[in-house]
Amino acid sequence: MRSIKFKIALLFLFASLAAFGQTEEEIKEIQKSTNVDVLRKMGEEFRIKYELKRKKLLQLAKIHGWPVSIDLPDGRKKELIDVTSDMKPLYQEPLNAGSSKMMGADKLYTGGSLGLNVNGESMTAAIFENDIRATHEAFEGRVLYMDTIPRIVDSHTTHTAGTIAASGQFQSGKARGIAPKSNVHIYASNYTGVMNRIAAVASNGLLASNHSYYESGDYNDVAHDIDAVMYNAPYYLSVWSGGNRTYYDVNAQWKNGISVAAVEQVNTYTGPSSVVGMYIPGGTWATTPGPSDDGRIKPDISAKGVNVYSTSAYVSGTGSTVPSSNSYAAGDGTSFASPAIVGSILLLQQHFTNINSRFMRGATMKALIANSAKEAGPNPGPDVTFGWGLMDVEKAANTITNNGGKSLISEDKILSGYSYSREIVADGSEPLVATISWTDPAGPIRANNDPAPVLVNDLDLRLSANSTTYFPWKLDWSNGKTSARANPALQGDNNRDNIEKVEIPNPIAGQVYTLTVNHKGSIGPGQNFSIVVTGLKECVATRNIVSPVNSFASVTEQASSAITLSNTLDSNAHAIYHAGEEVVMTTGFTATRDSQFRGYVAGCTNDYAARLRPVERAVVTYPMPVSDENTSELPENAVYPNPGTGLFRVKLNGIPSGKVEVVATDGKAIFNKSFKKQPEMEVDIKNSTPGIYILRVVSDQNVLTKKIVKK
């Protein structure tokens, strides 16, 4: 007999949205969870703050005789960006198809073994650096420079962008990027402007950005500000190269982003020893080791960073200044490992939204990356060389596909004074692995080498069964950095990281484990967190659910025969329970007002075949000049009034025909109109949000640009 028995009838149907990529509608959905006004205000504060800081820095440079810019032998430059606590100059310098195969990203492509047809279509990453050779054949018109003059076309930027998005149609596919049909937007990274640009772009639904340069080896004001941006833009994940010098502190010590280590090509992974860290003869050029000053696990993840073949802005050859739109080169360094992670994020976000009609939070992506990483290093667990291990895009994609069956991906919230728990059942054929991650509020600014924790909200993950409790990994901080670097990772209470991973190598098949998330102290208005679990039994006969579903948490449980409920659903909790014979709500089951609950009779119904159905997405391209050298700035008075309230006029004298377009900071064209033999054109963007836009006049001869401000 098939039945559903209940004492409380509070049933709400869950609606499903149509799947789409980073369309205007999806950006608006992301912005609903983004503190847009806070980020825009923050961006203006950053502009003023860093302009003042730059002014003081230039004064110090003059007093001490520090060069503001240093030319490197290969034609690149490193720029003065700060001073250390002991008054030494700090310079920002670039950190220079095997990557996709090594991580299993190629399994997601059209024709790949996973059958997903995921190539990065209509997915966009940002790069904050110099300008790019946008006309390079491998970009196929899918990249866009989002600033106006001055422009410095740079091979380093061109190479990193190619690692993300280069087409596989050239060089026999050897230079193919990780997300070969994606888009890349380039933003100038001059010192005074990068932070306010990051805040502005993050407010417009950005999912991931790449930063292939050294910025900070401590938790300084830059680290604080980047964490603040990600906290207010919870879907955004900032990815940084980990550094190439063994005598530096690891780059990018912010809590919420990802720092990437570089490793050699792994042709066949057979175990941790297959992963070899980058080492360039000379003794000092290798991935900068962690941990962070306060003992957090850094770097976070590893990817190929040796002999990475990608696009070049100039004819191949050290220091070449001959422009080229069809040249390629190999490069070494964490610079070329971090964009591989960014490309992977685009693919995984695309696959996730194909199934779920929404994107993952940045913390969810970070948990997914750590949970699915291949073990690297001489000891189990994380370390200061490889982080959580080698990026495994294929396993991460399968975790997304199997969510609700063999795996679990959940985004929840814990309130101060509450705890979160749920029962999970181990399959027993593979390790049971659970990871939580949360986007923590910005921590207190620290001096260099200050070991005090910068964690604000300290959550704790545990698995338990049969009176045994399993703890997360943490670095050995008994003797600070010395023990963290010399000794294997430990399992115990972690009060430093905002990501925690528990592993049970040999779980008991069919054993019910309780997953618990608690917190220490006060966590203010509450803390969003994400859970990823793998190694679950896909379908069990019976389930007894006793764990409460907290406010803002979401759960789905299934059984082939029966589910018995005696738990509580708090306000704004979401729960779905279904079983093949009956769902029984016994004494104690309570669904409070404003919770959403659905119980129905149906067995284990995960239809993974249906999830693999291809979702069509357009490949987005932009109009390109004949060459990047044919891009210049419109004269000062060519656009007026500027700033304006939304009606602008642009002078077109001397340009026989073409089109005028206005591009927003997210790359979306909000105005597009052709012209032929007319002296001026009116540009109407009255209905657009106040802010900064790029006006482009595109003709057969060149592209003319101008930054305009709508008040």
XYZ file of C-alpha atoms in Angstrom:
711
model
C 0.000 0.000 0.000
C 1.380 3.389 -1.003
C 0.487 6.202 1.360
C 1.437 9.498 2.845
C 0.519 10.043 6.486
C 0.671 13.450 8.072
C -0.507 15.493 11.006
C 0.429 18.871 9.546
C -0.663 19.684 6.034
C 1.613 22.477 4.878
C 2.425 21.732 1.267
C 4.051 24.085 -1.203
C 4.992 23.193 -4.726
C 8.464 24.116 -5.886
C 8.646 25.845 -9.254
C 11.507 25.270 -11.673
C 12.983 28.029 -13.782
C 14.119 27.577 -17.344
C 17.866 27.119 -17.671
C 19.939 29.964 -19.017
C 23.482 31.351 -18.931
C 24.716 34.778 -17.883
C 21.839 36.628 -19.440
C 20.463 39.885 -18.126
C 17.855 37.897 -16.184
C 20.498 35.729 -14.514
C 22.582 38.755 -13.592
C 19.505 40.262 -11.941
C 19.019 37.033 -9.979
C 22.620 37.219 -8.751
C 22.156 40.876 -7.846
C 19.220 39.971 -5.581
C 21.784 38.385 -3.251
C 24.389 41.079 -3.896
C 24.709 44.269 -1.863
C 24.851 46.396 -5.007
C 24.587 49.793 -3.314
C 27.208 48.830 -0.729
C 29.614 47.723 -3.466
C 29.130 50.898 -5.491
C 29.743 53.036 -2.424
C 32.706 50.842 -1.568
C 34.114 51.328 -5.074
C 34.098 55.113 -4.701
C 35.674 54.853 -1.247
C 38.362 52.563 -2.687
C 39.096 55.058 -5.465
C 39.683 57.896 -3.005
C 41.584 55.686 -0.559
C 44.002 54.211 -3.083
C 44.593 57.492 -4.906
C 45.692 59.014 -1.585
C 47.783 55.948 -0.798
C 49.423 56.147 -4.222
C 50.246 59.818 -3.708
C 51.986 59.048 -0.406
C 53.783 56.091 -2.001
C 55.190 58.270 -4.791
C 56.421 60.749 -2.190
C 58.232 57.932 -0.366
C 59.702 56.702 -3.653
C 61.114 60.150 -4.328
C 62.592 60.416 -0.834
C 64.209 56.948 -0.903
C 65.085 56.829 -4.588
C 62.882 53.829 -5.355
C 62.036 53.281 -9.018
C 58.292 53.488 -9.651
C 58.527 51.046 -12.561
C 61.166 48.447 -13.433
C 61.591 46.977 -16.926
C 61.995 43.194 -16.973
C 64.235 41.390 -19.519
C 61.247 39.918 -21.384
C 59.636 43.313 -21.984
C 57.228 43.219 -19.050
C 57.231 45.689 -16.175
C 56.807 45.493 -12.443
C 55.209 48.420 -10.658
C 55.677 49.886 -7.185
C 52.454 49.162 -5.273
C 53.209 49.436 -1.552
C 55.800 49.406 1.209
C 56.373 46.629 3.712
C 56.084 47.148 7.469
C 59.886 47.587 7.600
C 59.754 50.292 4.898
C 60.943 48.276 1.906
C 59.386 48.820 -1.538
C 56.905 46.181 -2.708
C 56.460 45.663 -6.455
C 53.575 44.095 -8.340
C 54.927 41.795 -11.028
C 53.403 39.303 -13.448
C 53.751 35.693 -12.316
C 54.146 33.779 -15.169
C 45.639 21.881 -24.229
C 47.507 19.967 -21.592
C 45.795 21.798 -18.727
C 42.254 20.843 -19.780
C 43.096 17.151 -20.222
C 45.079 17.049 -16.988
C 42.088 18.315 -14.970
C 39.486 16.391 -16.983
C 37.887 19.582 -18.309
C 37.842 18.146 -21.826
C 35.370 15.499 -20.607
C 32.748 18.283 -20.333
C 33.147 19.561 -23.911
C 30.934 18.756 -26.862
C 31.896 15.200 -27.772
C 33.393 14.599 -24.300
C 32.780 11.402 -22.386
C 30.392 13.052 -19.872
C 28.003 14.094 -22.643
C 27.502 17.575 -21.193
C 28.243 19.850 -24.185
C 29.680 22.463 -21.835
C 32.274 24.717 -23.491
C 31.799 28.041 -21.695
C 29.211 29.531 -24.053
C 27.942 32.925 -22.791
C 29.974 32.579 -19.590
C 32.194 35.551 -18.730
C 35.365 35.970 -16.679
C 37.182 39.198 -15.875
C 40.916 39.847 -15.943
C 42.317 42.867 -14.109
C 45.646 43.550 -15.805
C 47.025 45.250 -18.920
C 45.335 45.209 -22.320
C 45.022 42.161 -24.528
C 45.582 41.328 -28.186
C 41.813 41.207 -28.692
C 42.193 40.562 -32.418
C 44.102 37.317 -31.863
C 42.647 34.574 -34.043
C 42.124 32.210 -31.107
C 39.771 34.630 -29.338
C 37.348 34.723 -32.281
C 36.005 38.099 -31.135
C 35.027 36.848 -27.664
C 37.194 39.216 -25.575
C 36.618 42.881 -24.847
C 38.789 45.612 -23.328
C 36.558 47.442 -20.859
C 38.631 50.595 -20.349
C 39.714 53.441 -22.577
C 43.172 54.762 -23.410
C 45.970 54.457 -22.350
C 46.310 50.892 -23.626
C 49.309 48.604 -23.175
C 48.855 45.492 -25.314
C 50.558 42.838 -23.236
C 51.603 39.260 -24.002
C 51.226 38.247 -20.360
C 47.558 39.280 -20.310
C 47.010 37.766 -23.752
C 48.505 34.468 -22.559
C 46.397 34.300 -19.381
C 43.218 35.169 -21.304
C 44.066 32.440 -23.790
C 44.442 29.931 -20.976
C 40.841 30.719 -20.081
C 39.146 31.162 -23.434
C 41.302 30.408 -26.503
C 39.579 28.392 -29.214
C 40.686 24.866 -29.978
C 40.463 25.510 -33.735
C 44.102 26.575 -34.097
C 47.520 24.980 -33.516
C 45.867 21.544 -33.692
C 44.096 22.364 -30.441
C 47.337 22.693 -28.446
C 46.510 26.250 -27.338
C 42.878 25.572 -26.422
C 41.743 27.326 -23.261
C 39.866 25.607 -20.461
C 36.541 27.236 -21.449
C 37.116 27.588 -25.208
C 33.868 29.372 -26.091
C 33.692 31.724 -23.116
C 34.127 35.496 -22.951
C 36.793 37.533 -21.190
C 36.520 41.186 -20.166
C 39.768 43.042 -19.498
C 39.978 45.859 -16.937
C 43.057 48.034 -16.433
C 44.848 47.230 -13.179
C 46.645 50.493 -12.464
C 47.253 50.660 -8.734
C 44.765 53.380 -7.826
C 41.951 51.940 -9.910
C 41.849 48.164 -9.570
C 39.970 47.898 -6.261
C 37.160 50.254 -7.229
C 36.864 48.407 -10.571
C 36.659 45.041 -8.808
C 33.872 46.344 -6.567
C 31.965 47.858 -9.506
C 32.209 44.766 -11.715
C 31.326 42.423 -8.835
C 28.120 44.420 -8.318
C 27.083 43.489 -11.871
C 26.907 39.718 -11.424
C 30.535 38.711 -12.027
C 31.250 35.055 -11.177
C 35.054 34.856 -11.410
C 38.105 37.008 -12.070
C 41.780 36.246 -12.658
C 44.738 38.101 -11.155
C 48.111 36.812 -12.344
C 50.423 39.087 -10.369
C 51.881 39.445 -6.896
C 49.844 41.721 -4.656
C 50.179 40.937 -0.971
C 51.883 38.463 1.346
C 49.973 39.517 4.451
C 46.435 40.402 5.550
C 46.753 44.108 4.743
C 44.164 46.652 3.634
C 44.016 45.132 0.130
C 43.246 41.694 1.603
C 40.592 43.236 3.852
C 38.987 45.090 0.934
C 38.919 42.077 -1.407
C 37.290 39.964 1.311
C 34.749 42.763 1.831
C 33.897 42.773 -1.883
C 33.330 39.003 -1.965
C 31.253 39.130 1.226
C 28.938 41.683 -0.390
C 28.959 39.838 -3.752
C 28.489 36.214 -2.587
C 28.483 34.676 -6.086
C 31.836 36.238 -6.990
C 35.118 34.334 -6.587
C 38.465 36.120 -6.955
C 41.285 33.829 -8.183
C 44.966 34.761 -7.771
C 48.279 33.187 -8.705
C 50.111 31.950 -5.629
C 53.530 33.406 -6.431
C 56.760 32.118 -7.961
C 59.388 32.868 -5.320
C 60.238 30.553 -2.434
C 61.463 33.472 -0.328
C 58.144 35.390 -0.491
C 55.040 34.813 1.613
C 52.274 33.177 -0.396
C 50.319 35.644 -2.514
C 46.672 36.571 -1.965
C 46.130 35.828 1.718
C 42.486 36.891 1.684
C 40.105 34.337 3.150
C 37.341 34.214 0.570
C 39.300 33.947 -2.680
C 41.456 31.214 -4.191
C 45.256 31.180 -4.369
C 46.656 28.789 -6.996
C 49.872 26.746 -7.023
C 51.617 25.660 -10.228
C 52.540 22.052 -11.011
C 54.081 20.132 -13.888
C 52.057 18.290 -16.502
C 50.411 15.141 -15.094
C 49.929 12.741 -17.993
C 48.369 9.947 -15.927
C 47.356 10.367 -12.304
C 48.067 7.208 -10.315
C 48.385 8.768 -6.875
C 49.720 11.775 -4.954
C 53.273 11.248 -6.210
C 52.071 11.899 -9.785
C 51.752 15.598 -8.914
C 55.085 17.427 -9.041
C 55.366 21.064 -8.045
C 56.774 23.669 -10.406
C 60.525 24.063 -10.064
C 62.691 26.134 -12.387
C 66.486 25.660 -12.136
C 68.072 28.353 -10.021
C 66.705 27.249 -6.688
C 64.256 30.043 -5.919
C 61.644 29.845 -8.684
C 58.859 27.579 -7.513
C 55.348 28.070 -6.200
C 55.548 30.292 -3.135
C 54.753 28.091 -0.127
C 52.020 28.765 2.385
C 50.555 29.036 4.877
C 49.023 32.455 5.446
C 50.454 34.489 8.305
C 47.685 33.253 10.611
C 48.004 29.580 9.660
C 45.283 29.179 7.054
C 45.656 26.652 4.239
C 47.273 28.490 1.327
C 47.609 27.975 -1.583
C 44.116 26.526 -2.043
C 44.450 24.371 -5.166
C 46.955 23.377 -7.865
C 46.869 23.457 -11.664
C 49.333 23.147 -14.515
C 51.762 26.067 -14.607
C 54.756 24.676 -16.493
C 55.142 24.876 -20.277
C 51.608 26.231 -20.702
C 51.075 26.862 -24.419
C 48.774 29.760 -25.203
C 48.180 32.962 -27.161
C 50.856 35.644 -27.561
C 50.439 39.332 -28.428
C 53.727 39.532 -30.312
C 55.786 37.365 -32.646
C 57.348 34.608 -30.584
C 60.711 35.462 -29.108
C 61.886 37.047 -25.877
C 61.243 40.757 -25.871
C 59.696 40.801 -29.354
C 57.738 43.970 -30.133
C 56.352 42.861 -33.502
C 52.537 42.721 -33.139
C 50.889 39.440 -34.076
C 47.366 38.056 -34.037
C 48.405 34.474 -34.740
C 51.434 33.849 -32.525
C 51.640 31.437 -29.610
C 54.152 30.788 -26.854
C 54.794 28.561 -23.851
C 55.054 30.039 -20.378
C 55.870 28.934 -16.840
C 54.531 30.220 -13.552
C 51.530 30.463 -11.299
C 50.332 33.194 -13.690
C 49.247 30.438 -16.045
C 47.868 28.116 -13.357
C 45.301 30.554 -11.940
C 43.489 31.198 -15.269
C 43.088 27.425 -15.641
C 41.105 27.502 -12.396
C 39.037 30.459 -13.639
C 38.200 28.594 -16.853
C 37.231 25.558 -14.786
C 34.916 27.698 -12.651
C 33.123 28.921 -15.787
C 32.565 25.349 -17.003
C 31.294 24.144 -13.630
C 28.995 27.144 -13.193
C 27.587 26.540 -16.678
C 26.960 22.858 -15.913
C 25.358 23.728 -12.562
C 22.970 26.291 -14.054
C 22.073 23.884 -16.882
C 20.683 21.564 -14.194
C 19.512 23.960 -11.489
C 18.621 27.159 -13.380
C 20.833 29.194 -11.067
C 24.515 29.636 -10.283
C 26.492 28.524 -7.252
C 27.679 30.904 -4.585
C 31.417 31.504 -4.543
C 31.687 29.553 -1.282
C 29.892 26.595 -2.893
C 32.365 26.595 -5.769
C 35.269 26.759 -3.338
C 33.884 23.803 -1.356
C 33.304 21.853 -4.582
C 36.888 22.466 -5.744
C 38.380 21.366 -2.407
C 36.069 18.360 -2.034
C 36.864 16.971 -5.490
C 40.628 17.691 -5.602
C 43.043 14.851 -6.289
C 45.423 14.189 -3.413
C 48.927 15.643 -3.870
C 52.007 15.758 -1.675
C 53.744 13.214 0.567
C 51.033 13.119 3.262
C 47.220 12.874 3.321
C 45.257 16.090 3.621
C 46.147 19.646 2.628
C 49.639 21.096 2.668
C 51.467 24.370 2.048
C 52.699 23.379 -1.434
C 49.624 22.028 -3.250
C 46.768 23.224 -1.021
C 43.916 20.719 -1.212
C 45.541 19.023 -4.212
C 45.188 18.949 -7.990
C 42.078 20.474 -9.564
C 39.723 17.740 -10.832
C 37.061 19.262 -13.086
C 35.655 15.882 -14.108
C 34.971 14.785 -10.526
C 33.505 18.204 -9.682
C 31.170 17.954 -12.688
C 30.052 14.473 -11.642
C 29.386 15.788 -8.140
C 27.051 18.376 -9.676
C 25.357 15.781 -11.885
C 24.821 13.338 -9.007
C 23.558 15.937 -6.517
C 20.632 14.436 -4.591
C 21.876 10.895 -5.107
C 25.531 9.920 -4.775
C 26.486 13.461 -3.791
C 25.068 16.460 -1.983
C 25.463 20.176 -2.749
C 23.567 22.455 -0.396
C 23.563 26.190 0.368
C 22.354 26.997 3.866
C 22.476 29.535 6.686
C 23.200 29.168 10.371
C 21.941 31.706 12.900
C 23.711 32.727 16.090
C 22.942 30.237 18.845
C 21.746 27.518 16.455
C 23.313 24.398 14.983
C 22.732 22.515 11.730
C 22.604 18.749 11.318
C 21.424 16.122 8.870
C 21.820 12.391 8.406
C 23.755 11.019 5.446
C 24.231 7.384 4.399
C 27.619 6.152 3.180
C 27.854 4.005 0.080
C 30.989 2.297 1.391
C 32.630 1.826 -2.005
C 34.595 5.094 -1.781
C 35.666 7.601 0.885
C 32.961 9.677 2.537
C 34.063 13.297 2.125
C 32.246 16.363 3.450
C 33.352 19.971 2.956
C 31.868 23.247 4.145
C 32.923 26.719 3.054
C 31.623 30.160 3.887
C 32.285 33.697 2.684
C 33.525 35.298 5.887
C 33.235 39.020 6.682
C 36.454 40.988 6.162
C 38.849 40.466 9.058
C 41.007 42.936 10.989
C 44.004 44.351 9.109
C 47.237 42.767 10.352
C 50.919 43.632 10.142
C 53.209 41.341 8.178
C 53.772 37.962 9.907
C 51.097 38.620 12.547
C 49.855 35.107 13.518
C 46.561 36.273 15.061
C 43.551 34.702 13.274
C 41.592 36.934 10.892
C 38.585 34.592 10.887
C 35.442 36.448 11.987
C 32.761 33.726 12.032
C 34.149 30.365 13.127
C 31.970 27.455 11.947
C 32.755 23.845 12.843
C 32.062 20.746 10.721
C 31.828 17.269 12.232
C 30.749 13.801 11.077
C 29.746 11.269 13.706
C 28.490 7.686 14.024
C 28.521 5.031 16.765
C 30.000 7.433 19.357
C 32.906 8.324 17.051
C 33.419 11.907 15.884
C 35.431 12.750 12.768
C 37.189 16.137 12.636
C 38.312 18.370 9.750
C 41.825 18.890 8.459
C 43.999 21.737 9.701
C 47.655 22.668 9.462
C 50.002 21.945 12.370
C 50.310 25.383 13.985
C 52.096 24.208 17.146
C 55.212 26.121 16.089
C 53.707 28.562 13.610
C 54.847 28.502 9.993
C 57.771 26.227 10.838
C 55.566 23.315 11.916
C 52.946 24.036 9.236
C 55.613 23.654 6.551
C 57.510 20.738 8.079
C 54.761 18.514 9.474
C 51.755 16.705 7.984
C 48.302 18.209 8.365
C 46.302 17.188 11.422
C 42.643 16.410 12.083
C 41.024 18.413 14.860
C 39.213 21.625 15.705
C 40.038 24.233 13.039
C 39.706 27.825 14.262
C 41.551 29.527 11.404
C 40.122 28.470 8.030
C 36.744 29.369 6.536
C 36.747 26.032 4.738
C 36.668 22.670 6.544
C 36.934 19.195 5.043
C 36.262 15.893 6.826
C 37.329 12.605 5.215
C 36.461 9.057 6.244
C 38.634 6.861 3.976
C 36.780 3.580 4.639
C 33.201 4.273 5.721
C 30.829 1.448 6.602
C 28.444 0.673 3.748
C 24.909 1.703 4.671
C 26.053 3.422 7.863
C 24.109 6.543 8.814
C 26.458 9.384 9.724
C 25.332 12.657 11.266
C 26.745 15.789 9.664
C 26.777 18.696 12.101
C 27.691 22.361 11.674
C 28.072 24.444 14.834
C 29.710 27.780 15.528
C 31.835 29.417 18.211
C 30.836 32.696 19.821
C 28.443 35.126 18.176
C 28.036 35.196 14.404
C 26.018 38.390 14.253
C 23.044 38.201 11.878
C 24.006 34.666 10.874
C 26.355 33.125 8.347
C 25.608 31.599 4.947
C 27.571 28.424 4.302
C 27.794 25.737 1.643
C 28.079 21.962 1.978
C 29.449 19.448 -0.535
C 29.410 15.722 0.265
C 30.492 12.762 -1.879
C 30.507 9.010 -1.260
C 26.792 8.767 -0.475
C 24.506 5.803 -1.039
C 22.268 6.747 -3.942
C 19.102 5.146 -2.629
C 18.284 3.530 0.729
C 15.190 1.516 1.673
C 14.136 3.481 4.771
C 15.079 6.775 6.403
C 14.336 8.098 9.895
C 14.724 11.875 9.822
C 15.287 13.494 13.222
C 17.590 16.417 12.382
C 15.927 19.857 12.280
C 15.973 21.974 9.140
C 17.108 25.421 10.237
C 15.910 28.755 8.914
C 17.002 29.353 5.297
C 18.319 25.781 4.966
C 17.192 23.463 2.144
C 17.118 19.647 2.182
C 15.920 16.882 -0.122
C 15.702 13.299 1.177
C 14.506 10.145 -0.596
C 14.051 6.428 0.070
C 12.901 3.466 -1.999
C 10.377 2.359 0.655
C 9.617 4.686 3.596
C 10.630 7.920 5.297
C 9.632 8.657 8.894
C 9.776 12.290 10.030
C 10.031 13.482 13.635
C 12.030 16.640 12.991
C 11.193 20.344 12.896
C 11.283 22.836 10.031
C 12.116 26.347 11.175
C 10.842 29.547 9.588
C 11.989 29.927 5.950
C 13.290 26.353 5.862
C 12.763 24.295 2.677
C 12.323 20.514 2.737
C 11.347 17.822 0.215
C 10.812 14.201 1.315
C 9.712 11.387 -0.990
C 9.638 7.592 -0.690
C 8.299 4.702 -2.744
C 5.696 3.456 -0.217
C 5.043 6.048 2.472
C 6.133 9.288 4.098
C 5.110 9.214 7.771
C 4.998 12.359 9.891
C 5.077 11.192 13.492
C 4.725 12.969 16.819
C 7.291 15.733 17.015
C 7.254 16.649 13.349
C 6.640 20.382 13.088
C 6.665 22.688 10.087
C 6.588 26.245 11.371
C 4.927 29.115 9.611
C 6.766 30.392 6.517
C 8.576 27.088 6.038
C 8.160 25.262 2.735
C 7.532 21.530 2.893
C 6.691 18.930 0.281
C 6.126 15.251 0.990
C 4.995 12.781 -1.657
C 5.022 9.123 -2.638
C 7.694 8.385 -5.239
C 10.787 6.248 -5.008
C 14.330 7.287 -5.725
C 13.688 9.376 -8.798
C 16.964 11.047 -9.720
C 17.025 10.921 -13.505
C 20.622 11.669 -14.385
C 20.055 10.942 -18.068
C 17.576 13.814 -18.249
C 20.083 16.073 -16.513
C 22.598 15.487 -19.281
C 20.293 16.899 -21.931
C 22.258 19.567 -23.849
C 21.270 23.162 -23.128
C 21.826 25.442 -26.096
C 23.742 28.648 -25.454
C 24.860 31.320 -27.841
C 28.533 32.095 -28.354
C 28.860 35.836 -27.676
C 31.181 37.871 -29.930
C 32.071 41.562 -30.145
C 32.988 43.790 -33.117
C 36.758 44.029 -33.495
C 39.084 46.571 -35.168
C 41.387 45.451 -37.972
C 44.174 45.382 -35.383
C 44.549 46.360 -31.758
C 46.872 49.156 -32.819
C 43.868 50.664 -34.676
C 42.077 51.351 -31.409
C 42.317 54.888 -30.085
C 40.426 57.376 -27.961
C 37.872 59.870 -29.207
C 38.863 63.537 -28.782
C 37.932 65.182 -25.487
C 34.969 67.133 -26.916
C 33.696 64.376 -29.235
C 31.026 63.289 -26.739
C 28.907 65.837 -24.931
C 27.577 66.530 -22.373
C 29.855 64.245 -20.374
C 28.930 63.585 -17.595
C 25.277 63.624 -18.627
C 21.850 62.536 -17.485
C 21.412 59.914 -20.214
C 21.244 61.830 -23.505
C 24.647 62.195 -25.159
C 25.744 63.346 -28.589
C 28.794 61.952 -30.367
C 30.580 63.730 -33.225
C 31.236 61.505 -36.248
C 32.979 63.921 -38.609
C 35.427 62.160 -40.907
C 33.989 58.687 -40.283
C 32.008 57.592 -43.373
C 30.057 54.726 -41.770
C 29.967 52.327 -38.884
C 28.069 51.949 -35.654
C 27.991 53.488 -32.206
C 27.614 51.249 -29.180
C 27.646 51.787 -25.437
C 28.948 48.955 -23.272
C 28.233 48.547 -19.555
C 30.810 47.333 -17.056
C 29.501 43.773 -17.426
C 30.213 43.860 -21.182
C 26.574 44.120 -22.195
C 25.857 46.514 -25.075
C 23.034 48.800 -23.912
C 23.032 50.942 -27.067
C 23.814 49.909 -30.638
C 23.006 51.963 -33.739
C 24.495 52.157 -37.238
C 25.326 55.393 -39.074
C 26.342 56.469 -42.564
C 27.543 59.923 -43.595
C 26.147 61.812 -40.633
C 28.026 64.403 -38.562
C 26.548 63.473 -35.168
C 24.398 60.875 -33.448
C 22.244 61.074 -30.346
C 22.903 58.332 -27.806
C 20.013 57.630 -25.428
C 20.773 55.620 -22.283
C 18.303 57.413 -19.992
C 16.870 54.110 -18.738
C 20.248 52.755 -17.673
C 21.636 52.764 -14.144
C 23.889 55.731 -13.241
C 27.552 54.840 -13.595
C 30.500 54.590 -15.982
C 30.091 53.226 -19.529
C 32.338 52.779 -22.556
C 31.154 54.411 -25.796
C 32.646 52.779 -28.904
C 32.563 54.043 -32.489
C 33.275 51.000 -34.660
C 34.160 51.447 -38.341
C 35.987 49.448 -40.982
C 39.143 51.431 -40.227
C 39.325 51.440 -36.445
C 37.571 51.508 -33.082
C 37.344 54.807 -31.196
C 36.438 54.729 -27.513
C 35.396 57.171 -24.823
C 34.456 56.711 -21.180
C 31.113 58.386 -20.421
C 29.428 58.990 -17.084
C 25.661 58.840 -16.600
C 24.616 60.855 -13.563
